[in-house]
PDB file of C-alpha atoms in Angstrom:
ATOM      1  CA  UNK D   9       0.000   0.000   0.000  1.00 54.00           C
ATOM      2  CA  UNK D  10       1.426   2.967  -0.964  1.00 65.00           C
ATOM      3  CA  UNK D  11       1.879   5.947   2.068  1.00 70.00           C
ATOM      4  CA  UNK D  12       1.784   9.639   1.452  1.00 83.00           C
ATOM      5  CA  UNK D  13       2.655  12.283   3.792  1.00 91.00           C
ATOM      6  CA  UNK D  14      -0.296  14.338   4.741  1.00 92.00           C
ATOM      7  CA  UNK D  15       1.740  17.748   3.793  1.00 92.00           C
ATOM      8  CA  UNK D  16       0.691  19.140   7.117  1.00 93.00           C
ATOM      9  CA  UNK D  17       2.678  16.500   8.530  1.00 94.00           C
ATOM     10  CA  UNK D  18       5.735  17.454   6.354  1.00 94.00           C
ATOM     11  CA  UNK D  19       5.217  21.272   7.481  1.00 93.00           C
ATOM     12  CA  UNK D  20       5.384  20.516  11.294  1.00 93.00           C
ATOM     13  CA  UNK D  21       8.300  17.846  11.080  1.00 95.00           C
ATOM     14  CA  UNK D  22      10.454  20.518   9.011  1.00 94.00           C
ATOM     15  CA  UNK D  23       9.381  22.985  11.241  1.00 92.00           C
ATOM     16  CA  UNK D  24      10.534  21.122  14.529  1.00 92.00           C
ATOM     17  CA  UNK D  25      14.063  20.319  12.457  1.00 94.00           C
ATOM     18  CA  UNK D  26      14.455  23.904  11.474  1.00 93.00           C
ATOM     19  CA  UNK D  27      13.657  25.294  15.590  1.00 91.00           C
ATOM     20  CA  UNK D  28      16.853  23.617  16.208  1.00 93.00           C
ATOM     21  CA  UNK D  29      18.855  25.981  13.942  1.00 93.00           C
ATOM     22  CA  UNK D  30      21.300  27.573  16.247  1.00 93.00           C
ATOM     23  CA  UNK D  31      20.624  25.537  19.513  1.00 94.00           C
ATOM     24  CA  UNK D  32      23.654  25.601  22.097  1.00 94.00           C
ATOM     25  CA  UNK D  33      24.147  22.417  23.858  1.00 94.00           C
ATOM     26  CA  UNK D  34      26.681  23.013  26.438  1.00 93.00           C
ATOM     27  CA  UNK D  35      26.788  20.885  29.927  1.00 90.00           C
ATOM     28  CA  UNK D  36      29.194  18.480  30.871  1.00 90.00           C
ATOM     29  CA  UNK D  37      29.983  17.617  34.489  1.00 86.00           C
ATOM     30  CA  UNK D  38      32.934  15.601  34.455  1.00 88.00           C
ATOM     31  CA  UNK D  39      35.524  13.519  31.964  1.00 90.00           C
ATOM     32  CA  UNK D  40      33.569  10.732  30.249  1.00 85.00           C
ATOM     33  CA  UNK D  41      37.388   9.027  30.025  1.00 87.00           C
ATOM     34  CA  UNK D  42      38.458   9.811  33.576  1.00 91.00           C
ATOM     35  CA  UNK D  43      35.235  11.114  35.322  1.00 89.00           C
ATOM     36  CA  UNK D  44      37.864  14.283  36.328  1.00 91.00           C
ATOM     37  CA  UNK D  45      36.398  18.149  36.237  1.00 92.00           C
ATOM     38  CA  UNK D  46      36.360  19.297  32.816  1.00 92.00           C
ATOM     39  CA  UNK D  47      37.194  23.429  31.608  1.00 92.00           C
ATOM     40  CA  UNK D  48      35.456  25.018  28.514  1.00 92.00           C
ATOM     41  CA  UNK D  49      37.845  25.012  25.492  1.00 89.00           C
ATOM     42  CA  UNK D  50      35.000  26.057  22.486  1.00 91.00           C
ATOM     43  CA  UNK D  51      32.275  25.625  20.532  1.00 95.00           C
ATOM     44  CA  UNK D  52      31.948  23.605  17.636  1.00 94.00           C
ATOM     45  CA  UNK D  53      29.269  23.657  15.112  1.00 96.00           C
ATOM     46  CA  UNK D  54      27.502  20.433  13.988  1.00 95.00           C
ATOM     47  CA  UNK D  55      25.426  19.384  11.095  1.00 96.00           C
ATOM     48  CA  UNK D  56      21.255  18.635  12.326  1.00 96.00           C
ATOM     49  CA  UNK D  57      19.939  18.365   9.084  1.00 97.00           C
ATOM     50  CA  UNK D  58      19.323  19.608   5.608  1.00 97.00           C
ATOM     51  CA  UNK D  59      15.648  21.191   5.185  1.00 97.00           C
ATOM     52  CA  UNK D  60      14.351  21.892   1.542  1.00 95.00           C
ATOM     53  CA  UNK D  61      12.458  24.731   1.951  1.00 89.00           C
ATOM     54  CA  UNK D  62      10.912  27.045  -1.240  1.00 88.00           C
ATOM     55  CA  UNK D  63      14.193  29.258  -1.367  1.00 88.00           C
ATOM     56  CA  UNK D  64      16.292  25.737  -1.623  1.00 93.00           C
ATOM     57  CA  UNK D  65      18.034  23.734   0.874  1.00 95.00           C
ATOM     58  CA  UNK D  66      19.156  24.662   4.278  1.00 95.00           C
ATOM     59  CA  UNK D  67      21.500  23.120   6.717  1.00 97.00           C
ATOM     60  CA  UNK D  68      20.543  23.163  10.051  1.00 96.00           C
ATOM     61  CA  UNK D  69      22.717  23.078  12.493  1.00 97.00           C
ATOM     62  CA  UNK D  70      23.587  23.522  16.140  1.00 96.00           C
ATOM     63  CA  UNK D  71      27.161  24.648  18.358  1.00 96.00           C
ATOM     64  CA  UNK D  72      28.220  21.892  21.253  1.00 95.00           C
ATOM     65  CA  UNK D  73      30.645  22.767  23.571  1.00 95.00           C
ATOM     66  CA  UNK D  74      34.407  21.427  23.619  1.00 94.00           C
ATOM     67  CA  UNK D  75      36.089  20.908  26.655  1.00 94.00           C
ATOM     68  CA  UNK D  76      39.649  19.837  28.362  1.00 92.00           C
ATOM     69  CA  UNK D  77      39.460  17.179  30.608  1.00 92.00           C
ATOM     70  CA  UNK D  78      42.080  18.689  33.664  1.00 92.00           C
ATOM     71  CA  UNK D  79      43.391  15.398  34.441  1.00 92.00           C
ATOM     72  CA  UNK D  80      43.638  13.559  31.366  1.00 91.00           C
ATOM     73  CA  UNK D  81      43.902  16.045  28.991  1.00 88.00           C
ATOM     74  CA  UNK D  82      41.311  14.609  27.016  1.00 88.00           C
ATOM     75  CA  UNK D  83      39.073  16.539  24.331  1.00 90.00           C
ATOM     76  CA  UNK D  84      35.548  16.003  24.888  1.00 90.00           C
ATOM     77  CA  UNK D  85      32.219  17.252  24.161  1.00 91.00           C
ATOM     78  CA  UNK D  86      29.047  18.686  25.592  1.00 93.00           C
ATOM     79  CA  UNK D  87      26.262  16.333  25.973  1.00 90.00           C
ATOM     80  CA  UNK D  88      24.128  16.394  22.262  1.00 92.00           C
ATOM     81  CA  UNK D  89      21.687  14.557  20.480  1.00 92.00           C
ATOM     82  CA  UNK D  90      23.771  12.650  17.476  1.00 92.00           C
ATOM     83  CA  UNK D  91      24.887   9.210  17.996  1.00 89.00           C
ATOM     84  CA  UNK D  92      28.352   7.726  17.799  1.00 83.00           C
ATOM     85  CA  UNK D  93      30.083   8.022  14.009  1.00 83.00           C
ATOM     86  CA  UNK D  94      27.093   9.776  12.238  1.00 88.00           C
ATOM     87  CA  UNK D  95      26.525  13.316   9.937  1.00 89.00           C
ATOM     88  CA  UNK D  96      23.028  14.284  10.956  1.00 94.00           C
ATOM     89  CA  UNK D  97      21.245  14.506  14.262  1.00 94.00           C
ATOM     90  CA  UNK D  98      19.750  10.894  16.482  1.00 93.00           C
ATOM     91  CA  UNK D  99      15.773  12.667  15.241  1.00 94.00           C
ATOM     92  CA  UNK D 100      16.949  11.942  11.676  1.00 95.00           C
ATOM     93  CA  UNK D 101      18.988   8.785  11.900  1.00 94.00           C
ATOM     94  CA  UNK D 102      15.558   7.161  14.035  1.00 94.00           C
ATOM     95  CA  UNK D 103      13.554   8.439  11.302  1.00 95.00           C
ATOM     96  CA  UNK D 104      15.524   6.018   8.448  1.00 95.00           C
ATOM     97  CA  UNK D 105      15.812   3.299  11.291  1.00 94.00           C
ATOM     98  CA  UNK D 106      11.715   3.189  11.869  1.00 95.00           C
ATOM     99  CA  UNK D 107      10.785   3.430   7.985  1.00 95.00           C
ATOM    100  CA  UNK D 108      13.370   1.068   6.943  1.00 94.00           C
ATOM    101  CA  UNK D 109      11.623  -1.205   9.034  1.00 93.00           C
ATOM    102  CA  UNK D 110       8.667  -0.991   7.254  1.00 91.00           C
ATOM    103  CA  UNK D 111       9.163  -0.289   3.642  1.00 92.00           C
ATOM    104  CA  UNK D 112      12.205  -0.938   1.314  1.00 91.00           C
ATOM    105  CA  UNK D 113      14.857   1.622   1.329  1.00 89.00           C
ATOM    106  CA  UNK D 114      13.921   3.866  -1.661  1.00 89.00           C
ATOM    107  CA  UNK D 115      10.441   3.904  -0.918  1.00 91.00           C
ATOM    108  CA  UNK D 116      11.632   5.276   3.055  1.00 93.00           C
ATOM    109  CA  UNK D 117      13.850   7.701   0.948  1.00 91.00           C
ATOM    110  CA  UNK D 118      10.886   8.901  -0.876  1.00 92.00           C
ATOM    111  CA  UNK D 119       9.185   9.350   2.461  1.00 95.00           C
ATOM    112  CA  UNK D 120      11.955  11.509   4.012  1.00 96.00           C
ATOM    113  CA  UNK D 121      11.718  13.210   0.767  1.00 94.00           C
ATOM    114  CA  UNK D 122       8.596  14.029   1.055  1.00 94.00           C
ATOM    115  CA  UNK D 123       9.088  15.595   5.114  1.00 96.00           C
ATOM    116  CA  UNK D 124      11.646  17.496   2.857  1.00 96.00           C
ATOM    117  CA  UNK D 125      14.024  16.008   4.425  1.00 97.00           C
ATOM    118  CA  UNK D 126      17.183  15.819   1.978  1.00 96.00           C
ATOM    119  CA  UNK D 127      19.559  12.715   2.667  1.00 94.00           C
ATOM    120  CA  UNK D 128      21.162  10.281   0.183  1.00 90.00           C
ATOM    121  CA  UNK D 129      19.655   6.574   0.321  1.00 90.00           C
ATOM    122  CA  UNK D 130      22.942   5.812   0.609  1.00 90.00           C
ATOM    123  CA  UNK D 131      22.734   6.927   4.221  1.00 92.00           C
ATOM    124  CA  UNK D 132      19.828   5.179   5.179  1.00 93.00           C
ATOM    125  CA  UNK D 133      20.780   2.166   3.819  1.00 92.00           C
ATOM    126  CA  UNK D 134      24.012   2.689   6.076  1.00 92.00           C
ATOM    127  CA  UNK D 135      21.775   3.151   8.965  1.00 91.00           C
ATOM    128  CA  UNK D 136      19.269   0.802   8.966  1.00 90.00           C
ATOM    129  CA  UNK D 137      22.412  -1.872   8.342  1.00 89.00           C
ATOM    130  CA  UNK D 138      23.783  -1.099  11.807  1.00 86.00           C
ATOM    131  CA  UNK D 139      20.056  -1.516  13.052  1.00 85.00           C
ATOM    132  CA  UNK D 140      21.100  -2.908  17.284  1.00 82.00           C
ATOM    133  CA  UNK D 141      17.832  -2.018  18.326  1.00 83.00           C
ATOM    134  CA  UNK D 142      14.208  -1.240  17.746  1.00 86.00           C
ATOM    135  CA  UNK D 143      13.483   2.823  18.124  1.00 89.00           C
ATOM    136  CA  UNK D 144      10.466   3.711  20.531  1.00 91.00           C
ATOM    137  CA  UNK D 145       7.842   4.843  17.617  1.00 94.00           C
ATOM    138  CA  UNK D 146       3.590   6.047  17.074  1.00 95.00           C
ATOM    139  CA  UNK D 147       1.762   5.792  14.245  1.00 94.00           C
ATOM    140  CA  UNK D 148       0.629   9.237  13.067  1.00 91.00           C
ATOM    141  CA  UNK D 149      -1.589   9.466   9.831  1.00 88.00           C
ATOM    142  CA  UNK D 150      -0.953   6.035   8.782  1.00 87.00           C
ATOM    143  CA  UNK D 151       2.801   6.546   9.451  1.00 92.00           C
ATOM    144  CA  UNK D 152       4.898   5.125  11.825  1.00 94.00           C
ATOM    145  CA  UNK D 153       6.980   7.999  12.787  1.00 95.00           C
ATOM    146  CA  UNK D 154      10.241   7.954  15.907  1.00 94.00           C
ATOM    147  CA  UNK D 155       9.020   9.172  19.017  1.00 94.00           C
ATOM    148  CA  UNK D 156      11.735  11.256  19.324  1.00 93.00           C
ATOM    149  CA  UNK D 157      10.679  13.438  15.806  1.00 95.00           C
ATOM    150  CA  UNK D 158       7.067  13.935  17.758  1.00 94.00           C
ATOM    151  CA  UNK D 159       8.895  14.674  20.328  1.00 93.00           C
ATOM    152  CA  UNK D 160      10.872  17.595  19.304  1.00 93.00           C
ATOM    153  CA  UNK D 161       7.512  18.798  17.554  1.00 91.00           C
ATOM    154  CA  UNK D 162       5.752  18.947  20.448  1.00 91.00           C
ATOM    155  CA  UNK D 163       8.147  21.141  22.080  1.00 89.00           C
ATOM    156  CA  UNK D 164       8.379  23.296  18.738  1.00 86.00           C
ATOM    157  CA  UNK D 165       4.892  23.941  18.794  1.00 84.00           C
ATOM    158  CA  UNK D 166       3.703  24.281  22.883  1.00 71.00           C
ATOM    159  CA  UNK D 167       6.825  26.270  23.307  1.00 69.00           C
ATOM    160  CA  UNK D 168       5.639  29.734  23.938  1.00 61.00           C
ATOM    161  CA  UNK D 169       8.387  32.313  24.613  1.00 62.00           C
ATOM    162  CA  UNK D 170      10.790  33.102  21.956  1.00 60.00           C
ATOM    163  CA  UNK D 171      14.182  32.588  21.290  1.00 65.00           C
ATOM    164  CA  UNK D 172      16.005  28.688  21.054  1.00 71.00           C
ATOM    165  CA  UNK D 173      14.765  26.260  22.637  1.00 82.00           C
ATOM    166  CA  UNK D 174      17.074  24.679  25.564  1.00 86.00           C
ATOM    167  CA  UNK D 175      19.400  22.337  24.892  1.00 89.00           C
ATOM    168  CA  UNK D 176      18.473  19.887  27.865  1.00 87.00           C
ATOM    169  CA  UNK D 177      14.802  19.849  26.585  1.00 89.00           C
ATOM    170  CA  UNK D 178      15.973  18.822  23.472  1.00 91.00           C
ATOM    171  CA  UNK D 179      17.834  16.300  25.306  1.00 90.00           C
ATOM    172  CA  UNK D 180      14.909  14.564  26.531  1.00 88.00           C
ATOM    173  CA  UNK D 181      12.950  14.737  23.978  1.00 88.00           C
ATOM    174  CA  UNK D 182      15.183  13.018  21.733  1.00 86.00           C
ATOM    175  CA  UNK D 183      15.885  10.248  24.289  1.00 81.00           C
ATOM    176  CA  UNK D 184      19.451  11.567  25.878  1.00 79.00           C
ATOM    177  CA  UNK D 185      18.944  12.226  29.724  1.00 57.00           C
ATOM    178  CA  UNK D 186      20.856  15.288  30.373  1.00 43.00           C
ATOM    179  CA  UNK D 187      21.835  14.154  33.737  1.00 40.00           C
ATOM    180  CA  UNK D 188      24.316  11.471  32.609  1.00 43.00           C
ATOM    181  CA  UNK D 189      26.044  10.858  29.006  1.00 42.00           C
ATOM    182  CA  UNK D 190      23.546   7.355  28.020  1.00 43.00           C
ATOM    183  CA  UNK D 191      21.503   7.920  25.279  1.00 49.00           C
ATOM    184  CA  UNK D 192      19.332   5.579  23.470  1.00 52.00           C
ATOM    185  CA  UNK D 193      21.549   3.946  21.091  1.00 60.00           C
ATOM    186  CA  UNK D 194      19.884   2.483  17.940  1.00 67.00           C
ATOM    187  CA  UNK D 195      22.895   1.549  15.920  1.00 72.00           C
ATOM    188  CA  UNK D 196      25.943  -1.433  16.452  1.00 72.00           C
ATOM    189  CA  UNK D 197      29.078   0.205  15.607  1.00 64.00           C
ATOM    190  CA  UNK D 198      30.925   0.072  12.438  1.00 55.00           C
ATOM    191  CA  UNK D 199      34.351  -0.749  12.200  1.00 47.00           C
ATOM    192  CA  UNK D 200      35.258   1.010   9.075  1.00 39.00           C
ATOM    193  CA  UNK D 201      33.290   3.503   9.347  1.00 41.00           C
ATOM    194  CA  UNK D 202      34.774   6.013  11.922  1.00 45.00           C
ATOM    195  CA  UNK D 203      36.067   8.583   9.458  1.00 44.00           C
ATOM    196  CA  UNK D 204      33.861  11.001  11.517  1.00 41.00           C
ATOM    197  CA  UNK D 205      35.781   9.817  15.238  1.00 43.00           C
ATOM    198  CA  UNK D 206      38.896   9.852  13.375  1.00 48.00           C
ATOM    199  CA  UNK D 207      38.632  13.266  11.805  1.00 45.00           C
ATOM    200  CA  UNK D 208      37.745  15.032  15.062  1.00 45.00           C
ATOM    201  CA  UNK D 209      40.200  13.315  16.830  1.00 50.00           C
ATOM    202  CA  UNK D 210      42.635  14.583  14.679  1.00 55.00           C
ATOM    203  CA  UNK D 211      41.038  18.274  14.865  1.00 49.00           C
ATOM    204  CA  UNK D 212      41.713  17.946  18.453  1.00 49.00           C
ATOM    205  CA  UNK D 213      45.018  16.893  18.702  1.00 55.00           C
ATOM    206  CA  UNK D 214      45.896  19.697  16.176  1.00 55.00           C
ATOM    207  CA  UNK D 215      44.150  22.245  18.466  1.00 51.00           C
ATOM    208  CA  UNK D 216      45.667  20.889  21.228  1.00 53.00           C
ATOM    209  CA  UNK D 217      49.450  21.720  19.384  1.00 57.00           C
ATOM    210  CA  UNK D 218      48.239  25.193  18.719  1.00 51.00           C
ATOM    211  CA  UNK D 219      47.137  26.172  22.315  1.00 49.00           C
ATOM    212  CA  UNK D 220      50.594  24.540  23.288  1.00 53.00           C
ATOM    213  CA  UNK D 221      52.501  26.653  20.732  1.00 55.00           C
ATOM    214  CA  UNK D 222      50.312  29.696  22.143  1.00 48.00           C
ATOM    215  CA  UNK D 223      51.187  29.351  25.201  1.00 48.00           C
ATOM    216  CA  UNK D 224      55.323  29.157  25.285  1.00 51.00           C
TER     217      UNK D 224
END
């Protein structure tokens, strides 16, 4: 049976992508290597999403903190919603895990499509392959949709002051409890696949030469 996206539907989920534009996520208490007291080093800015809108696409994106761990040096970062090794935020990546459970992948491309949404079906075939786990979902209009996508809409559209929305609301409704650093996690790991890990690790350690070479 073949399932449209009331366009409604597609309005509101862009719209709760798109209030995330610009959202600071900046707590850590402690080390997540050491468990040691942590100080603020800076903030780095992180692909959400891509939105097509009328005027074309738009990235959405949002800054999370950096920090130095004081005991082992380590560089770490603020508490955020993305899992471990991906390009877009946990919202998105549950989205392609739920539909790839129930239709074939370009037919859940289509769908994303459709929430306008813009990611390869590369990536959700990549996704949905490291499947470790179901995804808490609803059906919506005929859709199964993550609960953490009517999550973040809820909070898009009761929100009533203006300005971003916190970044420990968006937390929880995306599944990450902002009191501790153990977030749902969806996906196994894939060996050779870290070239995310392995570039900011090497961003790091080539920050961390700089401040050195600032500071003699």
């Amino acid at each position: 049976m073949q399932v449209i996206v009331p366009p409604m539907l597609a309005d509101l989920i862009a719209g709760a992508i798109i209030a995330l534009d610009g959202v600071e996520f900046t707590r850590l208490r402690r080390c997540p290597t050491c468990s040691r007291e942590v100080r603020g080093h800076d903030m780095k800015r992180r692909k959400f999403a891509v939105i097509k809108g009328p005027e074309g696409e738009k990235e959405i994106a949002v800054w999370v903190k950096r920090f130095h761990c004081t005991g082992c040096g380590t560089l770490c970062t603020a508490d955020a919603p993305f899992y471990p090794e991906t390009r877009v935020g946990a919202p998105i990546v549950d989205l392609c895990l739920v539909l790839t459970e129930d239709y074939p992948f370009n037919h859940a491309a289509r769908l994303l499509q459709a929430m306008r949404i813009v990611i390869d079906r590369g990536s959700v075939r990549n996704y949905a392959s490291r499947r470790a786990g179901p995804v808490p979902s609803t059906t919506l209009y005929g859709l199964r949709l993550p609960n953490s996508i009517l999550s973040l809409l809820t909070l898009s559209i009761g929100r009533g002051e203006p300005g971003p929305i916190e970044g420990t609301k968006i937390l929880a409704a995306c599944g990450f409890p902002s009191a501790d650093r153990a977030p749902l996690h969806p996906l196994r790991s894939e060996e050779g696949n870290q070239r995310y890990e392995e570039k900011e690790k090497e961003e790091g350690k080539a920050e961390e030469k700089a401040d050195r070479r600032q500071d003699e």
